[in-house]
mmCIF file of C-alpha atoms in Angstrom:
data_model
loop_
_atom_site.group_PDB
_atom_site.id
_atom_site.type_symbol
_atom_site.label_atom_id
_atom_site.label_comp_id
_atom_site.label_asym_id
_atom_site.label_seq_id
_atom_site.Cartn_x
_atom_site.Cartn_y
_atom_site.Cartn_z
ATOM 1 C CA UNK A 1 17.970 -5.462 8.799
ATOM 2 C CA UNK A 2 15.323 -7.185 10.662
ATOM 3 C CA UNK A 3 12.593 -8.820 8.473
ATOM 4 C CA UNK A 4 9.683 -7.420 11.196
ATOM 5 C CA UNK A 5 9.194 -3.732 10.606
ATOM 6 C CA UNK A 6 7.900 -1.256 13.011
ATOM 7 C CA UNK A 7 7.504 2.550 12.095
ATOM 8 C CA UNK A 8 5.688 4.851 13.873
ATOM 9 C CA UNK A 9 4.034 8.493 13.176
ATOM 10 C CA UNK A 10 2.372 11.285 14.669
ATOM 11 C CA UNK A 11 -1.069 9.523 14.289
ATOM 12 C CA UNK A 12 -0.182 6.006 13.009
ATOM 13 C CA UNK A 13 2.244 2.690 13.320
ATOM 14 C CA UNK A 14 3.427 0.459 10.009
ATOM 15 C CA UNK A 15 4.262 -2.400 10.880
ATOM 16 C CA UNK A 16 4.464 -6.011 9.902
ATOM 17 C CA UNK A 17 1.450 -7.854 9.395
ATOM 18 C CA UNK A 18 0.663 -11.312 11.389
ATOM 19 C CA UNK A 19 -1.857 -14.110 10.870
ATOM 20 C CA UNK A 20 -3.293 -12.917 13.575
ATOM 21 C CA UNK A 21 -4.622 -9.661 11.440
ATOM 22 C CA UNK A 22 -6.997 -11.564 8.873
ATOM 23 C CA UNK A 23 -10.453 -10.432 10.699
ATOM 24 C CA UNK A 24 -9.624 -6.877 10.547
ATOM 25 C CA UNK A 25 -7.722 -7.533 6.883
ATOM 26 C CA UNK A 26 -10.758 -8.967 5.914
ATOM 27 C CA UNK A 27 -13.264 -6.242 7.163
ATOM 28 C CA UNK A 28 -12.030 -3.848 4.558
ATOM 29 C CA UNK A 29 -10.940 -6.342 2.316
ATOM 30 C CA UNK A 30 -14.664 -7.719 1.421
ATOM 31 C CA UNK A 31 -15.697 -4.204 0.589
ATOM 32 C CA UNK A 32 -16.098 -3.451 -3.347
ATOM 33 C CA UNK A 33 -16.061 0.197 -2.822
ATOM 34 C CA UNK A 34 -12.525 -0.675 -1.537
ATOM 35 C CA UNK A 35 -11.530 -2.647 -4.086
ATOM 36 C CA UNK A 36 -13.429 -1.286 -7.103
ATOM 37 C CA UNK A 37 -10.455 0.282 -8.848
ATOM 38 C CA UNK A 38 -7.134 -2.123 -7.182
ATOM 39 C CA UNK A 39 -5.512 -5.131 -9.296
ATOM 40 C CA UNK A 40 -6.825 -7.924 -6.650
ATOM 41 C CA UNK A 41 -10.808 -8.864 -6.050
ATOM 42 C CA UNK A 42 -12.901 -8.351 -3.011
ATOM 43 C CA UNK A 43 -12.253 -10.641 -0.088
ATOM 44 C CA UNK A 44 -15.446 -13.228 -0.409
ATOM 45 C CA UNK A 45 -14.411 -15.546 2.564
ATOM 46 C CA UNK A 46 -11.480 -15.478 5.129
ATOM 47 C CA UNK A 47 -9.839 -17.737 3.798
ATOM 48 C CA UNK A 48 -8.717 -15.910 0.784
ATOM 49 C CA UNK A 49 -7.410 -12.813 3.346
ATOM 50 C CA UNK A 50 -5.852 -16.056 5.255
ATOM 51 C CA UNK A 51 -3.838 -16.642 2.029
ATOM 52 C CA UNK A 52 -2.806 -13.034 1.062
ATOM 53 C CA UNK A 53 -1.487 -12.495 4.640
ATOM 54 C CA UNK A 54 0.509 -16.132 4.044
ATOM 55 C CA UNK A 55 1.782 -15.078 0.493
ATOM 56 C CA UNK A 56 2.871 -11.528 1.868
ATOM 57 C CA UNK A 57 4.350 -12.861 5.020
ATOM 58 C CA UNK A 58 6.558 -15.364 3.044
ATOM 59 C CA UNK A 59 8.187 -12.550 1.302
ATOM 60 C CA UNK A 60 9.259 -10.434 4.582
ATOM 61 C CA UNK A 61 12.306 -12.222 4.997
ATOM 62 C CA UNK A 62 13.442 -10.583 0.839
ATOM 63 C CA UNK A 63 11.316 -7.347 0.999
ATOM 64 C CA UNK A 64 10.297 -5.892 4.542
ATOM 65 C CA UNK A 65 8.531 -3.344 3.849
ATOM 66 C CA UNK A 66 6.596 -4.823 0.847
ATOM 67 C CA UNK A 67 3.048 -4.965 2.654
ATOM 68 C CA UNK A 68 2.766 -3.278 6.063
ATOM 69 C CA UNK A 69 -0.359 -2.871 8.818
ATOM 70 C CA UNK A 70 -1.635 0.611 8.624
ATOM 71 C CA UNK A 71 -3.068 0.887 12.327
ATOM 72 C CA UNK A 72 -4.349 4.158 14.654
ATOM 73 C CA UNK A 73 -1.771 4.920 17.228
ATOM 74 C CA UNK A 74 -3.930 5.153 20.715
ATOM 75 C CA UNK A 75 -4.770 8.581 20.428
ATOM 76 C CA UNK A 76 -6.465 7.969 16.898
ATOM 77 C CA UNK A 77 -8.768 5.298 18.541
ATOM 78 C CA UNK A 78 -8.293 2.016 20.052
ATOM 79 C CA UNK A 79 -4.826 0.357 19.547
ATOM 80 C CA UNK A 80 -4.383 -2.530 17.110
ATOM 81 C CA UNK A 81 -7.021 -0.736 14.607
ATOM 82 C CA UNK A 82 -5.568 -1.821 11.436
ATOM 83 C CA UNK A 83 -7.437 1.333 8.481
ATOM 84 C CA UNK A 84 -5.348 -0.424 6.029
ATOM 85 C CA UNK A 85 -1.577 -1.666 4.242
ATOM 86 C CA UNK A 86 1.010 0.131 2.273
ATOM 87 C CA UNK A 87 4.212 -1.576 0.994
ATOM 88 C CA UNK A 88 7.510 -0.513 -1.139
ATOM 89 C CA UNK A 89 8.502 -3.407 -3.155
ATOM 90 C CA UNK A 90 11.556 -3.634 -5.586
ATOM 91 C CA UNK A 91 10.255 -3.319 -8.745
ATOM 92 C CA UNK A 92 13.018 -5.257 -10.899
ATOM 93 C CA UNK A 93 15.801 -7.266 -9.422
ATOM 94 C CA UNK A 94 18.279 -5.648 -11.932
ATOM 95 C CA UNK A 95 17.504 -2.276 -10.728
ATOM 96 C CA UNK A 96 17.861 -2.706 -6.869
ATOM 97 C CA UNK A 97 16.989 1.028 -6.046
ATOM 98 C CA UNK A 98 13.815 1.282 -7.802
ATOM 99 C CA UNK A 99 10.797 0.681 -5.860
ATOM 100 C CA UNK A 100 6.904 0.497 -6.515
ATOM 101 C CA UNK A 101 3.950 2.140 -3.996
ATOM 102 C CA UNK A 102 0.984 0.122 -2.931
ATOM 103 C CA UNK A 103 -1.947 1.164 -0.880
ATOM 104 C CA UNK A 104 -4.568 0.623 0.391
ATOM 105 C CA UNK A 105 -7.666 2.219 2.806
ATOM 106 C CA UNK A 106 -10.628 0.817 4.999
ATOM 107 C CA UNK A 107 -13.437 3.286 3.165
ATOM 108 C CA UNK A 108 -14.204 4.809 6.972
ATOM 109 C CA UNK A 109 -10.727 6.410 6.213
ATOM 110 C CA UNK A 110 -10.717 7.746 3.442
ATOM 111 C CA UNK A 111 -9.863 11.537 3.394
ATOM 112 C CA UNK A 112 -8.479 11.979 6.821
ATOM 113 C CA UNK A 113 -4.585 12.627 5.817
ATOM 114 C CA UNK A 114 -3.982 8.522 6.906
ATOM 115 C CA UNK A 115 -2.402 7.301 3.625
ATOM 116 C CA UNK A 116 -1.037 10.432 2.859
ATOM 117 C CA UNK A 117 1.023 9.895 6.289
ATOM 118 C CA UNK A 118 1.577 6.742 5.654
ATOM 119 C CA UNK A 119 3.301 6.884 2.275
ATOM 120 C CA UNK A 120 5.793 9.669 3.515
ATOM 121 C CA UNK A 121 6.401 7.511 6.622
ATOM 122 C CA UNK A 122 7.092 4.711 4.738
ATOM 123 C CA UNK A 123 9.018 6.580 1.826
ATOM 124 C CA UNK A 124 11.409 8.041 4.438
ATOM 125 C CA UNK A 125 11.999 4.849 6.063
ATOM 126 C CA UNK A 126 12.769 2.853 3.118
ATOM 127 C CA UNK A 127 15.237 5.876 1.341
ATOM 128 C CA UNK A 128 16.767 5.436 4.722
ATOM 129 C CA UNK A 129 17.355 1.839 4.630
ATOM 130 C CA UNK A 130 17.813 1.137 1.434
ATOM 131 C CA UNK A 131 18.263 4.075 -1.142
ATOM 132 C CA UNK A 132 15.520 4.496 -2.834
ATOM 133 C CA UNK A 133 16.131 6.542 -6.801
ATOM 134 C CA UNK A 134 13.044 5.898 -7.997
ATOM 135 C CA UNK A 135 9.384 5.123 -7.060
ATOM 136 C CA UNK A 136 6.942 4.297 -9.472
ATOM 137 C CA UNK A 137 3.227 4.113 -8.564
ATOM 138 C CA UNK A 138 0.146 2.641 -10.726
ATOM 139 C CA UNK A 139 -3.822 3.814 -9.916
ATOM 140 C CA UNK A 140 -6.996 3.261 -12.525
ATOM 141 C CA UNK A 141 -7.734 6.298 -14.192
ATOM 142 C CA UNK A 142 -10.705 7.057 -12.641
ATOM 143 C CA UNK A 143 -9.511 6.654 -8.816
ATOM 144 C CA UNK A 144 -9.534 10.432 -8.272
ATOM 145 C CA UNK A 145 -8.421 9.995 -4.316
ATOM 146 C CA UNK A 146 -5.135 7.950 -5.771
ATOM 147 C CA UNK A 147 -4.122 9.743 -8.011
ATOM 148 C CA UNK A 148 -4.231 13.027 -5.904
ATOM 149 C CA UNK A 149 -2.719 11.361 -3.365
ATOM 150 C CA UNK A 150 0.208 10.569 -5.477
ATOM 151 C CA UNK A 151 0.060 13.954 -6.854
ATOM 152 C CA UNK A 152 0.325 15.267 -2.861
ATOM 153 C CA UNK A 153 3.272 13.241 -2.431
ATOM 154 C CA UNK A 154 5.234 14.950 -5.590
ATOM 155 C CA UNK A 155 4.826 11.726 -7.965
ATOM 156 C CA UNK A 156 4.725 13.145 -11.811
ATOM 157 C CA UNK A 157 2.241 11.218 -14.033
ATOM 158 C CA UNK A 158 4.191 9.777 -16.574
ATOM 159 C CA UNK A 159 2.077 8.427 -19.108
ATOM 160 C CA UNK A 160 -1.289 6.168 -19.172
ATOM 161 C CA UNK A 161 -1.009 2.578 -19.155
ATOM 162 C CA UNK A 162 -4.065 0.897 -21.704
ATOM 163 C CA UNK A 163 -6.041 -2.181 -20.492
ATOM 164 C CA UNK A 164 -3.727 -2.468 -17.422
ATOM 165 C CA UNK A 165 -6.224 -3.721 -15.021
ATOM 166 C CA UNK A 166 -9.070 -6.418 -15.439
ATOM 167 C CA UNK A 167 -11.732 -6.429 -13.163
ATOM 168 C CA UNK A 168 -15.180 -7.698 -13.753
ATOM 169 C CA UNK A 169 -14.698 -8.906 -16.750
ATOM 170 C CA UNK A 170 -13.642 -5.049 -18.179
ATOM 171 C CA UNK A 171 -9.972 -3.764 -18.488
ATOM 172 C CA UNK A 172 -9.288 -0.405 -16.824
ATOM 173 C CA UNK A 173 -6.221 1.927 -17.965
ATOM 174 C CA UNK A 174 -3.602 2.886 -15.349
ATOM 175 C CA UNK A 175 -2.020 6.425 -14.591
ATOM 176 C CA UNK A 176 1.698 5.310 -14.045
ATOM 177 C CA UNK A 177 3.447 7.977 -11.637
ATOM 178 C CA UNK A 178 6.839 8.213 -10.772
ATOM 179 C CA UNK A 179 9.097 9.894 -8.051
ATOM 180 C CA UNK A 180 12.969 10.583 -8.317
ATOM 181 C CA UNK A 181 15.514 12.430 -6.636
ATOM 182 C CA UNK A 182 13.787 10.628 -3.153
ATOM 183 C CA UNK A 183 15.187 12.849 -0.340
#
């Protein structure tokens, strides 16, 4: 398979992020209400979005769907308008088939169906691909728009995860979700 991924929706495209990306990365990216609840700290400078988009590019060649553009096909708005990423990642080289969910959303998004779409895009694609059995998601507790989300998608919470995130200074405890049985 190629290591540059394209998939496209009814209302969005996935597809492989570029250097080229870190402005609109970083527009979303330096917002806490974005990040307030993921594993990974606000964007301060682009710089630091110049050095995710490195770190994630380097691994596209193993894992190509592991962190993809979530942009607006034309009829959504102007083309190119990255709202977000989403990957599926191997979780464990010994288990191949099992795969962990990523998001995330540009706040102006939020609540318009966008990740939702993306994840079953992206879900379809990879069981396609590459056989997914399992997909295990993580969210803090109190991110009430991912774990519904994950809920929408047919994920079963499986148990709570203590002190599973730091950020701030403060550990936040994780839902962990899981899907099987991918069809």
């Amino acid at each position: 398979m190629n290591s540059l991924v394209t998939i496209q929706s009814k209302r969005i495209t996935l597809r492989s992020l570029k250097i080229e990306d870190y402005l609109q990365i970083f527009e979303y990216s330096k917002n806490l209400n974005v990040t307030k609840f993921l594993n990974w700290d606000y964007h301060k400078n682009t710089e630091e979005t110049i050095d995710y988009l490195n770190r994630i590019i380097s691994l596209y060649k193993y894992f190509p769907t592991s962190n993809l553009a979530i942009l607006l096909n034309e009829s959504e708005t102007e083309s190119e308008k990255i709202i977000g990423t989403i990957g599926l990642l191997p979780k464990n080289p010994k288990l191949p088939n099992q795969y962990e969910l990523g998001f995330v959303l540009g706040e102006n998004w939020w609540g318009k169906g966008y990740a939702y779409e993306a994840a079953n895009t992206l879900i379809s694609f990879t069981n396609k691909n590459f056989k997914i059995e399992k997909i295990l998601a993580y969210c803090a507790t109190q991110n009430i728009f991912s774990f519904r989300l994950l809920e929408k998608l047919g994920m079963k919470r499986e148990g709570i995860i203590k002190k599973h995130i730091l950020k701030n200074g403060d550990f936040l405890d994780s839902y962990l979700y899981s899907l099987q049985n991918i069809k």
